[in-house]
Tab-separated table of C-alpha atoms in Angstrom:
chain	number	residue	atom	x	y	z
A	242	MET	CA	0.000	0.000	0.000
A	243	ARG	CA	1.375	3.398	-0.936
A	244	ILE	CA	2.252	5.982	1.659
A	245	ALA	CA	-0.016	9.009	1.438
A	246	GLY	CA	1.419	11.449	-1.064
A	247	ALA	CA	0.887	14.504	1.096
A	248	VAL	CA	2.857	13.086	4.015
A	249	ARG	CA	5.746	12.004	1.805
A	250	ALA	CA	5.746	15.344	-0.032
A	251	VAL	CA	6.191	17.252	3.230
A	252	ALA	CA	9.152	15.073	4.156
A	253	ALA	CA	10.628	15.515	0.691
A	254	PHE	CA	10.366	19.305	0.921
A	255	ALA	CA	12.148	19.285	4.266
A	256	ALA	CA	14.985	17.283	2.765
A	257	CYS	CA	15.560	19.493	-0.268
A	258	GLY	CA	18.927	20.787	0.901
A	259	VAL	CA	20.386	17.296	1.161
A	260	LEU	CA	20.015	16.764	-2.589
A	261	LEU	CA	22.501	19.539	-3.313
A	262	THR	CA	25.347	17.927	-1.370
A	263	SER	CA	24.780	14.213	-1.883
A	264	CYS	CA	23.511	12.698	-5.121
A	265	GLY	CA	24.012	15.920	-7.031
A	266	SER	CA	26.169	18.971	-6.452
A	267	ALA	CA	27.066	22.311	-7.961
A	268	ASP	CA	30.420	20.774	-8.883
A	269	GLU	CA	28.686	18.042	-10.854
A	270	GLY	CA	26.366	20.487	-12.580
A	271	ALA	CA	29.133	22.780	-13.729
A	272	GLY	CA	30.729	20.262	-16.025
A	273	ALA	CA	29.041	18.261	-18.721
A	274	GLY	CA	27.764	20.997	-20.996
A	275	GLY	CA	24.932	19.752	-23.186
A	276	LYS	CA	26.621	16.782	-24.812
A	277	LYS	CA	24.906	13.400	-24.637
A	278	GLY	CA	26.992	10.405	-23.692
A	279	ASP	CA	26.617	6.720	-24.413
A	280	ALA	CA	23.906	6.312	-21.788
A	281	GLY	CA	21.345	8.001	-24.014
A	282	THR	CA	20.400	4.682	-25.631
A	283	ASP	CA	18.412	1.899	-24.007
A	284	GLN	CA	20.627	-0.992	-25.023
A	285	ALA	CA	24.013	-1.146	-23.366
A	286	LYS	CA	27.210	-0.918	-25.383
A	287	GLY	CA	30.552	-2.184	-24.201
A	288	ALA	CA	30.535	-3.265	-20.576
A	289	GLU	CA	28.132	-6.175	-20.899
A	290	PRO	CA	28.415	-9.025	-18.395
A	291	SER	CA	30.255	-11.984	-19.877
A	292	ALA	CA	28.248	-14.651	-21.671
A	293	THR	CA	27.163	-17.515	-19.456
A	294	THR	CA	24.723	-20.411	-19.490
A	295	ASP	CA	24.636	-20.658	-15.700
A	296	LEU	CA	21.887	-18.273	-14.665
A	297	THR	CA	21.276	-19.918	-11.327
A	298	ARG	CA	23.213	-16.870	-10.090
A	299	ILE	CA	23.801	-13.292	-11.209
A	300	PRO	CA	26.603	-13.363	-13.830
A	301	ASP	CA	30.024	-11.927	-12.980
A	302	VAL	CA	29.196	-11.466	-9.288
A	303	GLY	CA	31.405	-13.365	-6.841
A	304	ASP	CA	30.358	-15.333	-3.796
A	305	ARG	CA	30.900	-12.436	-1.371
A	306	LEU	CA	28.242	-10.193	-2.939
A	307	GLN	CA	26.148	-13.043	-4.319
A	308	SER	CA	25.579	-14.230	-0.745
A	309	ARG	CA	24.185	-10.798	0.194
A	310	ILE	CA	21.311	-11.039	-2.277
A	311	PRO	CA	18.279	-11.896	-0.113
A	312	GLY	CA	16.846	-15.335	-0.721
A	313	ASN	CA	13.391	-13.859	-1.355
A	314	SER	CA	14.605	-11.358	-3.956
A	315	ARG	CA	13.323	-12.040	-7.459
A	316	GLN	CA	14.490	-8.825	-9.105
A	317	VAL	CA	18.117	-7.698	-9.277
A	318	VAL	CA	19.378	-4.523	-10.893
A	319	ALA	CA	23.055	-5.259	-11.590
A	320	VAL	CA	25.358	-2.302	-12.238
A	321	TYR	CA	28.563	-3.441	-13.950
A	322	GLY	CA	31.178	-0.694	-13.750
A	323	GLU	CA	33.854	-0.712	-16.448
A	324	GLY	CA	36.654	-0.067	-13.964
A	325	GLU	CA	37.406	1.104	-10.443
A	326	ASP	CA	38.209	4.622	-11.666
A	327	SER	CA	35.760	4.727	-14.583
A	328	ALA	CA	32.444	6.599	-14.706
A	329	LYS	CA	30.985	4.252	-17.337
A	330	SER	CA	28.842	1.266	-16.495
A	331	THR	CA	26.040	-0.998	-17.694
A	332	VAL	CA	22.748	-1.589	-15.905
A	333	VAL	CA	21.102	-4.994	-16.337
A	334	LEU	CA	17.744	-6.074	-14.913
A	335	TYR	CA	17.534	-9.749	-13.945
A	336	THR	CA	14.225	-11.376	-13.033
A	337	LYS	CA	14.018	-14.728	-11.278
A	338	SER	CA	11.813	-17.375	-12.836
A	339	GLY	CA	11.678	-20.553	-10.805
A	340	SER	CA	15.275	-21.145	-9.731
A	341	THR	CA	16.980	-19.288	-12.579
A	342	TRP	CA	17.609	-15.646	-13.454
A	343	ASP	CA	16.475	-14.180	-16.773
A	344	LYS	CA	18.268	-11.182	-18.263
A	345	THR	CA	15.327	-8.857	-18.933
A	346	ARG	CA	16.777	-5.561	-20.214
A	347	SER	CA	20.064	-3.645	-20.235
A	348	TRP	CA	21.092	-0.021	-20.600
A	349	ALA	CA	24.306	1.952	-20.913
A	350	ALA	CA	24.805	4.024	-17.758
A	351	HIS	CA	27.128	6.191	-15.684
A	352	ASN	CA	28.278	6.005	-12.068
A	353	GLY	CA	30.403	8.256	-9.853
A	354	LYS	CA	32.718	10.461	-11.922
A	355	LYS	CA	35.759	9.106	-10.019
A	356	GLY	CA	34.586	5.502	-10.175
A	357	TRP	CA	33.820	3.111	-7.305
A	358	THR	CA	34.728	2.581	-3.653
A	359	THR	CA	34.189	-0.007	-0.935
A	360	ASP	CA	34.322	2.788	1.678
A	361	HIS	CA	32.118	5.583	0.376
A	362	ARG	CA	32.476	9.011	1.970
A	363	GLU	CA	30.527	12.231	1.557
A	364	ASN	CA	31.541	14.064	-1.636
A	365	ASP	CA	34.178	11.520	-2.723
A	366	LYS	CA	32.538	11.379	-6.190
A	367	ARG	CA	32.623	7.564	-6.146
A	368	SER	CA	29.728	5.110	-6.099
A	369	PRO	CA	29.525	2.615	-3.212
A	370	VAL	CA	30.145	-1.050	-4.051
A	371	GLY	CA	27.613	-3.424	-2.548
A	372	VAL	CA	24.147	-4.968	-2.459
A	373	TYR	CA	21.320	-2.637	-1.441
A	374	THR	CA	17.549	-2.929	-1.321
A	375	LEU	CA	15.294	-0.741	-3.470
A	376	THR	CA	12.203	0.365	-1.554
A	377	ASP	CA	11.299	3.946	-2.510
A	378	ALA	CA	11.016	6.100	-5.603
A	379	GLY	CA	10.021	9.582	-6.665
A	380	GLY	CA	10.881	12.522	-8.830
A	381	VAL	CA	9.865	15.865	-10.242
A	382	LEU	CA	7.572	14.242	-12.807
A	383	ALA	CA	4.261	12.576	-12.054
A	384	ASP	CA	4.215	8.900	-11.129
A	385	PRO	CA	4.606	6.937	-14.401
A	386	GLY	CA	2.923	3.893	-12.862
A	387	ALA	CA	5.574	2.854	-10.357
A	388	ALA	CA	5.016	-0.209	-8.222
A	389	LEU	CA	7.374	1.149	-5.551
A	390	PRO	CA	5.982	3.947	-3.334
A	391	TYR	CA	6.454	7.116	-5.388
A	392	THR	CA	6.812	10.693	-4.123
A	393	GLN	CA	6.311	13.468	-6.653
A	394	SER	CA	7.887	16.702	-5.421
A	395	GLU	CA	9.398	19.790	-6.994
A	396	SER	CA	11.842	19.811	-4.076
A	397	MET	CA	13.816	17.215	-6.047
A	398	GLN	CA	14.333	19.618	-8.945
A	399	ALA	CA	17.994	20.072	-9.856
A	400	PRO	CA	18.947	23.751	-9.363
A	401	HIS	CA	19.105	25.829	-12.513
A	402	TYR	CA	22.563	27.165	-11.718
A	403	TRP	CA	23.744	23.682	-12.758
A	404	ALA	CA	24.457	23.080	-16.435
A	405	LYS	CA	21.226	22.821	-18.418
A	406	SER	CA	22.024	19.201	-19.307
A	407	HIS	CA	21.576	18.348	-15.594
A	408	TRP	CA	18.214	20.023	-15.026
A	409	HIS	CA	16.227	16.826	-15.567
A	410	ASP	CA	18.485	14.439	-13.625
A	411	PHE	CA	15.895	13.913	-10.902
A	412	ASP	CA	12.743	13.784	-13.006
A	413	TYR	CA	12.676	10.082	-12.092
A	414	VAL	CA	14.510	8.663	-9.065
A	415	ILE	CA	14.798	5.277	-7.372
A	416	ALA	CA	16.477	5.492	-3.980
A	417	ILE	CA	19.298	3.019	-3.335
A	418	ASP	CA	19.100	2.011	0.319
A	419	TYR	CA	22.636	3.056	1.182
A	420	ASN	CA	22.774	4.946	4.505
A	421	ARG	CA	19.125	5.975	4.396
A	422	ALA	CA	15.837	5.298	6.159
A	423	LYS	CA	13.622	2.938	4.186
A	424	GLY	CA	10.009	3.957	3.684
A	425	THR	CA	10.822	7.645	3.209
A	426	PRO	CA	11.069	9.868	0.104
A	427	PRO	CA	14.369	9.538	-1.786
A	428	ASN	CA	15.664	12.888	-0.509
A	429	ASP	CA	14.874	12.300	3.159
A	430	PRO	CA	17.968	13.548	5.068
A	431	THR	CA	18.247	10.687	7.578
A	432	ARG	CA	21.746	9.143	7.636
A	433	PRO	CA	21.773	6.112	10.031
A	434	GLN	CA	25.571	5.666	9.639
A	435	GLY	CA	26.296	9.368	10.013
A	436	GLN	CA	26.726	12.226	7.558
A	437	SER	CA	30.365	11.408	6.801
A	438	LYS	CA	29.291	8.167	5.076
A	439	GLY	CA	27.304	10.118	2.505
A	440	GLY	CA	23.827	9.398	1.250
A	441	SER	CA	21.204	10.189	-1.391
A	442	ILE	CA	22.665	7.517	-3.671
A	443	TRP	CA	20.060	7.034	-6.375
A	444	LEU	CA	19.249	5.581	-9.728
A	445	HIS	CA	18.287	8.632	-11.772
A	446	MET	CA	18.215	10.072	-15.283
A	447	ASP	CA	21.445	10.450	-17.196
A	448	HIS	CA	23.092	13.692	-18.327
A	449	GLY	CA	25.858	12.134	-20.414
A	450	SER	CA	28.729	11.939	-17.901
A	451	GLY	CA	29.690	10.747	-14.399
A	452	THR	CA	27.728	11.609	-11.263
A	453	SER	CA	28.535	12.510	-7.668
A	454	GLY	CA	27.954	8.883	-6.634
A	455	CYS	CA	24.609	7.877	-8.135
A	456	VAL	CA	23.942	5.592	-11.097
A	457	SER	CA	22.278	7.234	-14.097
A	458	LEU	CA	20.564	5.852	-17.177
A	459	SER	CA	18.159	6.978	-19.881
A	460	LYS	CA	14.672	8.307	-19.195
A	461	GLN	CA	13.259	5.270	-20.986
A	462	GLY	CA	15.312	2.980	-18.776
A	463	MET	CA	14.213	4.736	-15.597
A	464	ALA	CA	10.548	4.613	-16.622
A	465	TYR	CA	10.897	0.897	-17.355
A	466	LEU	CA	12.484	0.149	-13.986
A	467	LEU	CA	9.892	2.217	-12.133
A	468	LYS	CA	7.097	0.201	-13.710
A	469	GLU	CA	8.819	-3.175	-13.329
A	470	LEU	CA	10.376	-3.099	-9.870
A	471	ASP	CA	7.832	-4.556	-7.486
A	472	PRO	CA	8.164	-4.439	-3.683
A	473	LYS	CA	6.515	-7.864	-3.552
A	474	GLN	CA	9.540	-9.202	-5.460
A	475	HIS	CA	12.014	-7.636	-2.980
A	476	PRO	CA	14.201	-5.880	-5.579
A	477	VAL	CA	17.853	-5.121	-4.865
A	478	VAL	CA	20.717	-3.473	-6.683
A	479	VAL	CA	24.120	-5.193	-6.951
A	480	MET	CA	26.652	-2.555	-7.968
A	481	GLY	CA	30.369	-2.079	-8.414
A	482	ASP	CA	33.285	-2.208	-10.821
A	483	LYS	CA	34.077	-5.540	-12.464
A	484	ALA	CA	36.936	-6.435	-10.116
A	485	ASN	CA	35.058	-5.647	-6.907
A	486	LEU	CA	31.923	-7.410	-8.124
A	487	LYS	CA	33.888	-10.608	-8.691
A	488	GLY	CA	35.994	-10.304	-5.537
């Protein structure tokens, strides 16, 4: 059952300031100009997971992270980073059917502009490696038919002193449950592990280059995930560079 929109909208408005220092930042907005990168297309190019016939597990994910995927999860968003210091990645949605995983869709994407880290810190411009639940969504635009609880709020609008290419970054958002309170709007300011560990790590719309720590993909990809990810299927994201994913 969805949380009442008015209650969530109030919380989102109160959290507006957090958005400027976590998922996005003035530093991020000053850069990319208007040029579109490779994440503008739905189908991924380049950093695809390696071919495999064993889909009883998520491909190219080692035992350490594989074991963190909850047993009741039947939807996994895998983010395959090209390298530890690379901002390019591929997002793949896997859906469990019986005892096997089906590769449903994939998209070219971006991650933190400085790459990945296993010890994420506020403003380090790297995305955190790990397995995280996906419980809440929202954005500036109206709910496109999301199964996850969705908060529409203009408080998520990227500031217009950022480059114009970044203005629509947060039109659609799926909160990654890294250092946040589940069951709240994506830009709720609560940081259970403390402010120094960062927060507001999201899946959001792409602007053609690296982010401040989030994962970004096309509008079409975000709309698809919002409609497909179902809380009854206990969706999670498995994310990291190739080496750390396999480690």
